[in-house]
Amino acid sequence: MKPAVHLRSIQTLVPDTLLEQTAVRDVFASQPGMSRLATRLVSASFDGAGVETRHTVLDELDLTSEPPSPRFYDRKSGTLLAPGTQMRNEVYTREADRLFVGVAQRSLDADPDISASDITHVITVSCTGFHAPGPDYAIVRGLGLSDAVHRYHLGFMGCYAAMPALRAATQFCQADPQAVVLVASVELCTLHLRSSDDPDTIIASSLFADGAAAALVTARSLPSEVDAFTLDGFHTGIIPEGEQDMAWTIGDTGFEMVLSTAVPQRIGANIESALGPLWAADAEIADTLPQQPIGETVRHWAVHPGGRSILDRVQERMQLTDEQLRPAREVLRTCGNMSSATVLFVLKRILEQEGAQPGERVAAMAFGPGLTAESALLTVAAADAADAGAGAADAGAAGAEVAGAEAADGR
């Protein structure tokens, strides 16, 4: 029998510079050379995104700042500049490492039973920059972890990448029940925002933001009462004909996002078939279907808020209530789409602000390039830690594939 694996000490962090959506909208709409149609599209996209505030590592985008040598935004002329990919990546290298170390330290500090010497594996996740030695190295050095810690980096996978990171962490812990895996994701999406008449680029600019999240994954039996989930099962699906609708490439002036208007429709039309194998592999859930809707069997839904329209389609097709989609919509409203880190923000909110009770099931899902749909089933763990949550996890994992905080405080 495989040991129950727990996800605990979820922590989040956002940069200090706060962006008001309406102010950013006005900047993008007023750029030189924008056509009348593009200006209208900017207004519609920004106003309909479901975002009110976002965060960025670029203090230049603080409309009250006046940097002497602007590189991204010239406040005097109101012009968004177009620095090269090298300059953007230099900012990423500096700022991402700082956030990786900061959020990883938060996760470690939040756990009463795990210290730096307990960490056996580090998995880092990011798609918004590159450097080596990378963030996994920075965390080992910054937190004083053992040089022998196993390090892995999942790069350039997009918004769904936290899910395979959690699956890999689960596999490590099932192979070695004494393992403790630190998973950390940092995305600096605003480094790649740009002025454009292209509808896909405008949609991306209306949604994406910067943020960091980290958590600990372990099968150890630990004594303290902490909020946690058991990780019960995972599934990967590919939505047909979606390869060209969501993509992430490297251009001369930053990374270039393709996020077509067809994405919500494709997700809505295929979400049931993409998630069906996840439900079928879990005996507890499979026994209830199709007698009752999945939303009645699984109470909590950690849906990656790729955009308001995506959440609308998932809610409609899965027959979910406004309450079940509230965690995702609130993260989108206050923090925007932070790519791979976002689903951990939603899971943190479910644990801390949605009245989650031990034994309740949680469905988590995220979508990314391909259109790839990554999903997971979790159970809210009992407060007295690993042993009490093992029964629910074992039932959920029997046939399964083995494979965040207040906005001002970094939600």
GROMACS .gro file of C-alpha atoms in nm:
model
  411
    1MET     CA    1   0.000   0.000   0.000
    2LYS     CA    2   0.141   0.335  -0.100
    3PRO     CA    3   0.184   0.592   0.180
    4ALA     CA    4  -0.041   0.898   0.196
    5VAL     CA    5   0.143   1.202   0.060
    6HIS     CA    6   0.065   1.546   0.201
    7LEU     CA    7   0.085   1.895   0.055
    8ARG     CA    8   0.144   2.140   0.339
    9SER     CA    9   0.280   2.484   0.425
   10ILE     CA   10   0.159   2.650   0.104
   11GLN     CA   11   0.295   3.004   0.099
   12THR     CA   12   0.270   3.283  -0.158
   13LEU     CA   13   0.449   3.607  -0.235
   14VAL     CA   14   0.395   3.893  -0.478
   15PRO     CA   15   0.623   4.186  -0.571
   16ASP     CA   16   0.570   4.523  -0.404
   17THR     CA   17   0.461   4.721  -0.710
   18LEU     CA   18   0.082   4.712  -0.742
   19LEU     CA   19  -0.087   4.769  -1.078
   20GLU     CA   20  -0.443   4.898  -1.094
   21GLN     CA   21  -0.611   4.741  -1.395
   22THR     CA   22  -0.782   5.061  -1.506
   23ALA     CA   23  -0.456   5.257  -1.500
   24VAL     CA   24  -0.272   4.989  -1.698
   25ARG     CA   25  -0.559   4.979  -1.947
   26ASP     CA   26  -0.529   5.351  -2.008
   27VAL     CA   27  -0.153   5.322  -2.066
   28PHE     CA   28  -0.195   5.045  -2.324
   29ALA     CA   29  -0.485   5.219  -2.495
   30SER     CA   30  -0.290   5.542  -2.538
   31GLN     CA   31   0.020   5.398  -2.705
   32PRO     CA   32   0.141   5.568  -3.025
   33GLY     CA   33   0.030   5.403  -3.345
   34MET     CA   34  -0.260   5.209  -3.193
   35SER     CA   35  -0.548   5.177  -3.438
   36ARG     CA   36  -0.897   5.272  -3.330
   37LEU     CA   37  -0.999   4.906  -3.341
   38ALA     CA   38  -0.703   4.803  -3.125
   39THR     CA   39  -0.784   5.075  -2.873
   40ARG     CA   40  -1.139   4.946  -2.844
   41LEU     CA   41  -1.009   4.591  -2.805
   42VAL     CA   42  -0.772   4.703  -2.527
   43SER     CA   43  -1.063   4.859  -2.337
   44ALA     CA   44  -1.285   4.555  -2.383
   45SER     CA   45  -1.012   4.304  -2.291
   46PHE     CA   46  -0.887   4.487  -1.982
   47ASP     CA   47  -1.237   4.568  -1.856
   48GLY     CA   48  -1.365   4.215  -1.912
   49ALA     CA   49  -1.064   4.024  -1.778
   50GLY     CA   50  -1.196   3.986  -1.424
   51VAL     CA   51  -0.877   4.151  -1.291
   52GLU     CA   52  -0.873   4.455  -1.063
   53THR     CA   53  -0.514   4.452  -0.938
   54ARG     CA   54  -0.189   4.280  -1.031
   55HIS     CA   55   0.172   4.292  -0.915
   56THR     CA   56   0.498   4.342  -1.102
   57VAL     CA   57   0.872   4.342  -1.033
   58LEU     CA   58   0.901   4.645  -1.261
   59ASP     CA   59   0.892   4.957  -1.039
   60GLU     CA   60   0.894   5.158  -1.364
   61LEU     CA   61   0.531   5.057  -1.414
   62ASP     CA   62   0.440   5.234  -1.091
   63LEU     CA   63   0.288   5.546  -1.245
   64THR     CA   64   0.418   5.758  -0.958
   65SER     CA   65   0.782   5.664  -1.016
   66GLU     CA   66   1.028   5.855  -1.232
   67PRO     CA   67   1.334   5.637  -1.300
   68PRO     CA   68   1.625   5.834  -1.449
   69SER     CA   69   1.687   5.583  -1.730
   70PRO     CA   70   1.360   5.403  -1.812
   71ARG     CA   71   1.390   5.070  -1.991
   72PHE     CA   72   1.033   4.941  -1.993
   73TYR     CA   73   0.809   5.248  -1.956
   74ASP     CA   74   0.887   5.614  -2.021
   75ARG     CA   75   0.651   5.798  -1.791
   76LYS     CA   76   0.721   6.141  -1.941
   77SER     CA   77   0.605   6.040  -2.287
   78GLY     CA   78   0.367   5.768  -2.166
   79THR     CA   79   0.535   5.520  -2.400
   80LEU     CA   80   0.581   5.150  -2.338
   81LEU     CA   81   0.935   5.070  -2.446
   82ALA     CA   82   1.057   4.752  -2.617
   83PRO     CA   83   1.375   4.628  -2.447
   84GLY     CA   84   1.544   4.322  -2.594
   85THR     CA   85   1.510   3.973  -2.460
   86GLN     CA   86   1.855   3.989  -2.298
   87MET     CA   87   1.760   4.290  -2.087
   88ARG     CA   88   1.430   4.133  -1.984
   89ASN     CA   89   1.605   3.811  -1.888
   90GLU     CA   90   1.864   4.000  -1.682
   91VAL     CA   91   1.581   4.144  -1.473
   92TYR     CA   92   1.433   3.794  -1.447
   93THR     CA   93   1.760   3.646  -1.324
   94ARG     CA   94   1.788   3.900  -1.044
   95GLU     CA   95   1.425   3.923  -0.937
   96ALA     CA   96   1.321   3.560  -0.981
   97ASP     CA   97   1.598   3.425  -0.760
   98ARG     CA   98   1.502   3.674  -0.488
   99LEU     CA   99   1.138   3.560  -0.499
  100PHE     CA  100   1.226   3.190  -0.521
  101VAL     CA  101   1.438   3.212  -0.208
  102GLY     CA  102   1.187   3.437  -0.030
  103VAL     CA  103   0.880   3.221  -0.089
  104ALA     CA  104   1.069   2.897  -0.020
  105GLN     CA  105   1.188   3.039   0.311
  106ARG     CA  106   0.829   3.135   0.394
  107SER     CA  107   0.713   2.779   0.335
  108LEU     CA  108   0.987   2.636   0.552
  109ASP     CA  109   0.928   2.892   0.829
  110ALA     CA  110   0.554   2.815   0.828
  111ASP     CA  111   0.603   2.446   0.905
  112PRO     CA  112   0.652   2.358   1.272
  113ASP     CA  113   0.788   2.009   1.200
  114ILE     CA  114   1.019   2.053   0.900
  115SER     CA  115   1.352   2.233   0.893
  116ALA     CA  116   1.612   2.295   0.626
  117SER     CA  117   1.799   1.977   0.717
  118ASP     CA  118   1.488   1.769   0.636
  119ILE     CA  119   1.463   1.877   0.272
  120THR     CA  120   1.566   1.596   0.038
  121HIS     CA  121   1.444   1.731  -0.298
  122VAL     CA  122   1.385   2.074  -0.456
  123ILE     CA  123   1.162   2.118  -0.761
  124THR     CA  124   1.147   2.466  -0.915
  125VAL     CA  125   0.903   2.579  -1.182
  126SER     CA  126   0.915   2.880  -1.417
  127CYS     CA  127   0.852   2.966  -1.780
  128THR     CA  128   0.929   3.339  -1.786
  129GLY     CA  129   1.311   3.334  -1.789
  130PHE     CA  130   1.625   3.124  -1.796
  131HIS     CA  131   1.963   3.116  -1.624
  132ALA     CA  132   2.212   2.867  -1.484
  133PRO     CA  133   2.292   2.797  -1.213
  134GLY     CA  134   1.918   2.835  -1.176
  135PRO     CA  135   1.657   2.889  -0.905
  136ASP     CA  136   1.700   2.538  -0.765
  137TYR     CA  137   2.063   2.626  -0.690
  138ALA     CA  138   1.962   2.964  -0.545
  139ILE     CA  139   1.719   2.796  -0.304
  140VAL     CA  140   1.977   2.542  -0.186
  141ARG     CA  141   2.227   2.820  -0.119
  142GLY     CA  142   1.978   3.074   0.013
  143LEU     CA  143   1.812   2.837   0.261
  144GLY     CA  144   2.130   2.659   0.364
  145LEU     CA  145   2.013   2.321   0.237
  146SER     CA  146   2.244   2.026   0.199
  147ASP     CA  147   2.455   2.024  -0.115
  148ALA     CA  148   2.330   1.668  -0.170
  149VAL     CA  149   1.965   1.774  -0.211
  150HIS     CA  150   1.821   1.641  -0.537
  151ARG     CA  151   1.740   1.938  -0.763
  152TYR     CA  152   1.500   1.955  -1.059
  153HIS     CA  153   1.374   2.246  -1.267
  154LEU     CA  154   1.061   2.237  -1.484
  155GLY     CA  155   1.106   2.516  -1.737
  156PHE     CA  156   0.898   2.671  -2.014
  157MET     CA  157   0.595   2.445  -1.966
  158GLY     CA  158   0.351   2.730  -1.904
  159CYS     CA  159   0.054   2.771  -1.675
  160TYR     CA  160   0.002   2.403  -1.593
  161ALA     CA  161   0.358   2.330  -1.476
  162ALA     CA  162   0.292   2.330  -1.100
  163MET     CA  163   0.079   2.018  -1.146
  164PRO     CA  164   0.352   1.791  -1.289
  165ALA     CA  165   0.581   1.935  -1.021
  166LEU     CA  166   0.340   1.815  -0.751
  167ARG     CA  167   0.303   1.480  -0.928
  168ALA     CA  168   0.682   1.433  -0.938
  169ALA     CA  169   0.703   1.529  -0.569
  170THR     CA  170   0.435   1.271  -0.491
  171GLN     CA  171   0.627   1.003  -0.677
  172PHE     CA  172   0.947   1.084  -0.487
  173CYS     CA  173   0.763   1.055  -0.155
  174GLN     CA  174   0.594   0.729  -0.249
  175ALA     CA  175   0.932   0.586  -0.346
  176ASP     CA  176   1.089   0.711  -0.022
  177PRO     CA  177   0.839   0.782   0.262
  178GLN     CA  178   1.104   0.987   0.446
  179ALA     CA  179   1.151   1.229   0.157
  180VAL     CA  180   1.057   1.596   0.197
  181VAL     CA  181   1.016   1.784  -0.130
  182LEU     CA  182   1.017   2.162  -0.155
  183VAL     CA  183   0.820   2.277  -0.461
  184ALA     CA  184   0.852   2.643  -0.566
  185SER     CA  185   0.715   2.837  -0.862
  186VAL     CA  186   0.797   3.194  -0.966
  187GLU     CA  187   0.662   3.364  -1.276
  188LEU     CA  188   0.748   3.719  -1.388
  189CYS     CA  189   0.502   3.751  -1.673
  190THR     CA  190   0.502   4.131  -1.679
  191LEU     CA  191   0.859   4.129  -1.809
  192HIS     CA  192   0.712   4.026  -2.144
  193LEU     CA  193   0.413   4.258  -2.174
  194ARG     CA  194   0.419   4.474  -2.485
  195SER     CA  195   0.212   4.718  -2.686
  196SER     CA  196   0.056   4.559  -2.993
  197ASP     CA  197  -0.244   4.565  -3.226
  198ASP     CA  198  -0.253   4.184  -3.218
  199PRO     CA  199  -0.565   4.056  -3.036
  200ASP     CA  200  -0.382   3.761  -2.873
  201THR     CA  201  -0.113   3.991  -2.736
  202ILE     CA  202  -0.372   4.237  -2.606
  203ILE     CA  203  -0.559   3.958  -2.424
  204ALA     CA  204  -0.236   3.834  -2.266
  205SER     CA  205  -0.145   4.188  -2.157
  206SER     CA  206  -0.481   4.222  -1.983
  207LEU     CA  207  -0.431   3.913  -1.767
  208PHE     CA  208  -0.072   3.827  -1.680
  209ALA     CA  209   0.108   3.923  -1.361
  210ASP     CA  210   0.401   3.830  -1.134
  211GLY     CA  211   0.384   3.600  -0.834
  212ALA     CA  212   0.553   3.322  -0.638
  213ALA     CA  213   0.432   3.018  -0.446
  214ALA     CA  214   0.594   2.732  -0.258
  215ALA     CA  215   0.489   2.427  -0.057
  216LEU     CA  216   0.623   2.115   0.109
  217VAL     CA  217   0.531   1.762   0.001
  218THR     CA  218   0.598   1.463   0.226
  219ALA     CA  219   0.468   1.124   0.337
  220ARG     CA  220   0.625   1.157   0.681
  221SER     CA  221   0.398   1.123   0.985
  222LEU     CA  222   0.439   1.458   1.160
  223PRO     CA  223   0.297   1.563   1.499
  224SER     CA  224   0.175   1.921   1.461
  225GLU     CA  225  -0.172   2.032   1.358
  226VAL     CA  226  -0.135   2.206   1.023
  227ASP     CA  227  -0.360   2.279   0.727
  228ALA     CA  228  -0.281   2.031   0.452
  229PHE     CA  229  -0.409   1.824   0.161
  230THR     CA  230  -0.345   1.464   0.070
  231LEU     CA  231  -0.241   1.425  -0.294
  232ASP     CA  232  -0.461   1.143  -0.422
  233GLY     CA  233  -0.417   1.121  -0.800
  234PHE     CA  234  -0.316   1.303  -1.118
  235HIS     CA  235  -0.410   1.300  -1.485
  236THR     CA  236  -0.280   1.467  -1.801
  237GLY     CA  237  -0.505   1.529  -2.099
  238ILE     CA  238  -0.457   1.705  -2.433
  239ILE     CA  239  -0.748   1.899  -2.579
  240PRO     CA  240  -0.776   1.824  -2.953
  241GLU     CA  241  -0.701   2.089  -3.212
  242GLY     CA  242  -0.571   2.333  -2.953
  243GLU     CA  243  -0.201   2.330  -3.031
  244GLN     CA  244  -0.207   2.666  -3.210
  245ASP     CA  245  -0.440   2.837  -2.962
  246MET     CA  246  -0.200   2.861  -2.668
  247ALA     CA  247   0.175   2.882  -2.719
  248TRP     CA  248   0.483   3.050  -2.571
  249THR     CA  249   0.782   3.134  -2.788
  250ILE     CA  250   1.097   3.346  -2.759
  251GLY     CA  251   1.120   3.664  -2.967
  252ASP     CA  252   1.380   3.937  -3.005
  253THR     CA  253   1.195   4.167  -2.764
  254GLY     CA  254   1.085   3.916  -2.502
  255PHE     CA  255   0.878   3.601  -2.487
  256GLU     CA  256   0.568   3.603  -2.704
  257MET     CA  257   0.238   3.459  -2.584
  258VAL     CA  258  -0.029   3.322  -2.813
  259LEU     CA  259  -0.361   3.310  -2.628
  260SER     CA  260  -0.640   3.294  -2.882
  261THR     CA  261  -1.002   3.382  -2.824
  262ALA     CA  262  -1.086   3.017  -2.903
  263VAL     CA  263  -0.926   2.885  -2.583
  264PRO     CA  264  -1.231   2.918  -2.353
  265GLN     CA  265  -1.457   2.749  -2.608
  266ARG     CA  266  -1.213   2.462  -2.664
  267ILE     CA  267  -1.174   2.408  -2.290
  268GLY     CA  268  -1.548   2.418  -2.236
  269ALA     CA  269  -1.617   2.170  -2.514
  270ASN     CA  270  -1.354   1.922  -2.397
  271ILE     CA  271  -1.327   1.960  -2.019
  272GLU     CA  272  -1.544   1.660  -1.935
  273SER     CA  273  -1.350   1.419  -2.154
  274ALA     CA  274  -1.018   1.568  -2.039
  275LEU     CA  275  -1.104   1.508  -1.672
  276GLY     CA  276  -1.304   1.186  -1.710
  277PRO     CA  277  -1.007   0.950  -1.651
  278LEU     CA  278  -0.926   1.134  -1.326
  279TRP     CA  279  -1.275   1.065  -1.190
  280ALA     CA  280  -1.275   0.706  -1.319
  281ALA     CA  281  -0.949   0.625  -1.138
  282ASP     CA  282  -1.089   0.732  -0.800
  283ALA     CA  283  -1.325   0.469  -0.656
  284GLU     CA  284  -1.501   0.709  -0.418
  285ILE     CA  285  -1.593   0.948  -0.699
  286ALA     CA  286  -1.655   0.690  -0.970
  287ASP     CA  287  -1.923   0.524  -0.754
  288THR     CA  288  -2.125   0.847  -0.743
  289LEU     CA  289  -2.125   0.913  -1.118
  290PRO     CA  290  -2.339   0.960  -1.317
  291GLN     CA  291  -2.603   0.954  -1.042
  292GLN     CA  292  -2.507   1.305  -0.932
  293PRO     CA  293  -2.309   1.592  -1.085
  294ILE     CA  294  -1.937   1.596  -1.015
  295GLY     CA  295  -1.977   1.933  -0.839
  296GLU     CA  296  -2.185   1.764  -0.568
  297THR     CA  297  -1.926   1.491  -0.513
  298VAL     CA  298  -1.621   1.721  -0.518
  299ARG     CA  299  -1.687   2.028  -0.307
  300HIS     CA  300  -1.379   2.242  -0.371
  301TRP     CA  301  -1.238   2.345  -0.710
  302ALA     CA  302  -0.890   2.488  -0.756
  303VAL     CA  303  -0.920   2.596  -1.118
  304HIS     CA  304  -0.630   2.787  -1.268
  305PRO     CA  305  -0.784   3.125  -1.357
  306GLY     CA  306  -0.645   3.159  -1.706
  307GLY     CA  307  -0.908   3.426  -1.764
  308ARG     CA  308  -1.267   3.504  -1.675
  309SER     CA  309  -1.407   3.333  -1.984
  310ILE     CA  310  -1.221   3.011  -1.905
  311LEU     CA  311  -1.366   3.006  -1.555
  312ASP     CA  312  -1.712   3.074  -1.699
  313ARG     CA  313  -1.686   2.776  -1.933
  314VAL     CA  314  -1.557   2.540  -1.663
  315GLN     CA  315  -1.834   2.649  -1.427
  316GLU     CA  316  -2.101   2.600  -1.691
  317ARG     CA  317  -1.983   2.259  -1.815
  318MET     CA  318  -1.912   2.113  -1.470
  319GLN     CA  319  -2.229   2.266  -1.317
  320LEU     CA  320  -2.039   2.437  -1.039
  321THR     CA  321  -2.177   2.700  -0.804
  322ASP     CA  322  -2.049   3.055  -0.768
  323GLU     CA  323  -1.914   2.952  -0.427
  324GLN     CA  324  -1.706   2.672  -0.580
  325LEU     CA  325  -1.547   2.908  -0.832
  326ARG     CA  326  -1.498   3.190  -0.580
  327PRO     CA  327  -1.137   3.096  -0.487
  328ALA     CA  328  -1.024   3.106  -0.850
  329ARG     CA  329  -1.214   3.425  -0.931
  330GLU     CA  330  -1.080   3.604  -0.623
  331VAL     CA  331  -0.720   3.515  -0.705
  332LEU     CA  332  -0.778   3.638  -1.061
  333ARG     CA  333  -0.938   3.960  -0.934
  334THR     CA  334  -0.664   4.048  -0.686
  335CYS     CA  335  -0.352   3.898  -0.847
  336GLY     CA  336  -0.422   3.825  -1.214
  337ASN     CA  337  -0.288   3.520  -1.399
  338MET     CA  338   0.057   3.437  -1.257
  339SER     CA  339   0.104   3.137  -1.485
  340SER     CA  340   0.223   2.824  -1.304
  341ALA     CA  341   0.218   2.976  -0.953
  342THR     CA  342  -0.152   3.062  -0.968
  343VAL     CA  343  -0.308   2.726  -0.884
  344LEU     CA  344  -0.112   2.719  -0.556
  345PHE     CA  345  -0.260   3.058  -0.469
  346VAL     CA  346  -0.606   2.907  -0.524
  347LEU     CA  347  -0.529   2.597  -0.315
  348LYS     CA  348  -0.401   2.817  -0.032
  349ARG     CA  349  -0.721   3.017  -0.036
  350ILE     CA  350  -0.932   2.700  -0.022
  351LEU     CA  351  -0.746   2.584   0.289
  352GLU     CA  352  -0.750   2.916   0.469
  353GLN     CA  353  -1.057   3.110   0.359
  354GLU     CA  354  -1.321   2.874   0.223
  355GLY     CA  355  -1.412   2.672   0.532
  356ALA     CA  356  -1.259   2.350   0.397
  357GLN     CA  357  -1.326   2.055   0.630
  358PRO     CA  358  -1.125   1.733   0.675
  359GLY     CA  359  -1.231   1.464   0.430
  360GLU     CA  360  -1.369   1.702   0.168
  361ARG     CA  361  -1.243   1.640  -0.184
  362VAL     CA  362  -1.071   1.898  -0.403
  363ALA     CA  363  -1.031   1.901  -0.781
  364ALA     CA  364  -0.736   2.104  -0.910
  365MET     CA  365  -0.672   2.180  -1.274
  366ALA     CA  366  -0.460   2.404  -1.494
  367PHE     CA  367  -0.435   2.456  -1.868
  368GLY     CA  368  -0.135   2.545  -2.079
  369PRO     CA  369   0.037   2.524  -2.415
  370GLY     CA  370  -0.080   2.246  -2.629
  371LEU     CA  371  -0.379   2.280  -2.501
  372THR     CA  372  -0.264   2.057  -2.217
  373ALA     CA  373  -0.501   2.000  -1.926
  374GLU     CA  374  -0.331   1.891  -1.604
  375SER     CA  375  -0.555   1.784  -1.317
  376ALA     CA  376  -0.533   1.639  -0.969
  377LEU     CA  377  -0.757   1.510  -0.692
  378LEU     CA  378  -0.682   1.603  -0.333
  379THR     CA  379  -0.845   1.556   0.006
  380VAL     CA  380  -0.848   1.810   0.287
  381ALA     CA  381  -0.638   1.639   0.553
  382ALA     CA  382  -0.743   1.601   0.915
  383ALA     CA  383  -0.590   1.857   1.147
  384ASP     CA  384  -0.393   1.599   1.342
  385ALA     CA  385  -0.168   1.549   1.043
  386ALA     CA  386  -0.059   1.259   0.830
  387ASP     CA  387  -0.205   0.951   0.998
  388ALA     CA  388  -0.561   1.087   1.016
  389GLY     CA  389  -0.568   1.172   0.647
  390ALA     CA  390  -0.428   0.842   0.527
  391GLY     CA  391  -0.759   0.659   0.491
  392ALA     CA  392  -0.910   0.910   0.251
  393ALA     CA  393  -0.590   0.930   0.052
  394ASP     CA  394  -0.560   0.553   0.019
  395ALA     CA  395  -0.919   0.527  -0.105
  396GLY     CA  396  -0.862   0.803  -0.359
  397ALA     CA  397  -0.527   0.671  -0.477
  398ALA     CA  398  -0.624   0.306  -0.511
  399GLY     CA  399  -0.678   0.317  -0.884
  400ALA     CA  400  -0.518   0.652  -0.954
  401GLU     CA  401  -0.229   0.725  -1.183
  402VAL     CA  402   0.080   0.760  -0.967
  403ALA     CA  403   0.281   0.941  -1.144
  404GLY     CA  404  -0.294   3.224  -0.161
  405ALA     CA  405  -0.284   3.477   0.174
  406GLU     CA  406  -0.417   3.826   0.192
  407ALA     CA  407  -0.329   4.032  -0.119
  408ALA     CA  408  -0.126   4.277   0.086
  409ASP     CA  409   0.063   3.989   0.245
  410GLY     CA  410   0.129   3.817  -0.084
  411ARG     CA  411  -0.187   3.625  -0.170
   0.00000   0.00000   0.00000
